C-alpha positions as CSV (number, residue, x, y, z in Angstrom):
1,Q,-142.7,59.2,52.6
2,V,-140.7,60.2,49.5
3,Q,-141.3,63.4,47.6
4,L,-140.7,63.2,43.8
5,V,-140.2,66.1,41.3
6,E,-140.0,65.4,37.6
7,S,-138.2,67.7,35.0
8,G,-137.0,67.6,31.5
9,G,-140.2,67.5,29.5
10,G,-140.8,69.7,26.5
11,L,-141.6,69.9,22.8
12,V,-139.6,67.8,20.4
13,Q,-139.9,66.7,16.8
14,A,-140.5,63.1,15.9
15,G,-137.2,61.2,15.9
16,G,-135.7,63.5,18.6
17,S,-134.7,62.8,22.2
18,L,-135.5,64.0,25.6
19,R,-134.2,63.1,29.0
20,L,-136.5,63.1,32.0
21,S,-135.3,63.3,35.5
22,C,-137.0,62.4,38.8
23,E,-135.4,63.8,41.9
24,A,-136.4,62.2,45.2
25,S,-136.2,63.7,48.7
26,G,-137.3,62.4,52.1
27,R,-136.2,58.8,51.6
28,T,-133.6,57.1,49.6
29,L,-134.6,55.4,46.4
30,R,-132.3,52.5,47.3
31,T,-135.1,50.6,48.9
32,H,-137.9,51.7,46.5
33,A,-139.3,50.3,43.3
34,V,-139.5,53.2,40.9
35,G,-141.6,53.5,37.8
36,W,-142.2,56.0,35.0
37,F,-145.8,56.2,33.8
38,R,-147.5,58.3,31.2
39,Q,-151.0,59.5,30.6
40,S,-152.7,61.1,27.6
41,P,-156.0,62.9,27.7
42,G,-158.8,60.4,27.8
43,K,-156.5,57.5,28.4
44,E,-155.5,55.5,31.4
45,R,-152.2,55.9,33.1
46,E,-149.8,53.4,31.6
47,F,-146.5,51.9,32.6
48,V,-143.4,53.0,30.6
49,A,-140.4,51.7,32.5
50,G,-139.3,50.8,36.0
51,F,-136.7,49.5,38.4
52,S,-137.3,46.7,40.8
53,R,-136.9,47.4,44.6
54,T,-133.4,46.0,44.5
55,G,-132.5,48.0,41.4
56,G,-131.1,44.9,39.9
57,Y,-133.8,44.6,37.2
58,T,-135.3,47.0,34.7
59,Y,-138.6,46.6,32.9
60,Y,-140.1,48.3,29.9
61,A,-143.4,48.6,28.1
62,D,-143.2,46.9,24.7
63,S,-144.0,50.2,23.0
64,V,-140.8,51.8,24.3
65,K,-138.4,48.9,24.4
66,G,-135.2,49.7,22.5
67,R,-136.0,53.4,22.5
68,F,-136.2,54.4,26.2
69,T,-133.7,53.7,28.9
70,I,-134.3,54.0,32.6
71,S,-131.3,54.6,34.9
72,R,-130.7,55.7,38.5
73,D,-128.1,57.6,40.4
74,L,-128.4,56.7,44.1
75,A,-125.8,59.3,45.1
76,K,-128.1,62.0,43.7
77,N,-131.2,60.1,44.6
78,T,-132.5,60.5,41.1
79,V,-134.0,58.3,38.4
80,S,-133.8,59.3,34.7
81,L,-135.6,58.2,31.6
82,Q,-133.7,58.7,28.4
83,M,-136.1,58.8,25.5
84,N,-134.8,58.4,21.9
85,S,-136.5,58.0,18.6
86,L,-139.6,59.7,19.9
87,K,-142.9,59.3,18.1
88,P,-146.0,61.4,18.2
89,E,-147.7,58.6,20.1
90,D,-145.2,59.2,23.0
91,T,-146.9,62.5,23.6
92,A,-148.3,62.4,27.2
93,K,-147.7,63.7,30.7
94,Y,-145.0,61.6,32.3
95,Y,-145.0,60.8,36.0
96,C,-142.4,59.3,38.3
97,A,-143.6,57.0,41.0
98,A,-142.0,55.2,43.9
99,G,-142.9,52.7,46.6
100,P,-140.9,50.7,49.1
101,G,-143.4,47.8,49.1
102,V,-144.0,47.4,45.3
103,I,-143.1,43.9,44.4
104,T,-141.9,43.0,40.9
105,S,-145.1,41.4,39.8
106,N,-146.9,44.6,40.6
107,L,-144.4,47.0,39.1
108,R,-146.6,47.9,36.1
109,N,-149.6,48.6,38.2
110,P,-149.9,52.4,39.0
111,A,-152.2,51.6,42.0
112,A,-149.3,49.9,43.7
113,Y,-147.3,53.1,44.1
114,P,-148.0,55.4,47.1
115,N,-145.7,58.3,46.0
116,W,-146.1,60.3,42.8
117,G,-144.6,63.4,41.3
118,Q,-146.5,66.2,39.7
119,G,-145.6,65.1,36.2
120,T,-143.9,66.7,33.2
121,E,-145.3,67.2,29.8
122,V,-143.8,65.7,26.7
123,T,-145.1,66.7,23.2
124,V,-143.7,65.0,20.1
125,S,-144.7,66.8,16.8
126,S,-144.8,64.9,13.5
């Protein structure tokens, strides 16, 4: 089992940037698919960005493509999400998730991930 801790959330004006980090312990992320998800009050948890299990491919939601970048540092066992050109609609609680058995076709499905962090709040003001 891998334990995940997110950090880096906060309040930012529209057009600004934030960098979220997800630090893993217990298992290496080298063999895990990793996803960033977000959830706003009253809405379902939605996929934002993710790495395939091999780490060779990255995937993004259409709503963040070109603005967000996911990256990983295996030496530090961390995954980051660089968020630029933030919009008020990006306001949500952001979660990091990981799973050793998540196949690429299921990468966007939150139910496929067994391990989750506690989340970090992102608020974008207009």
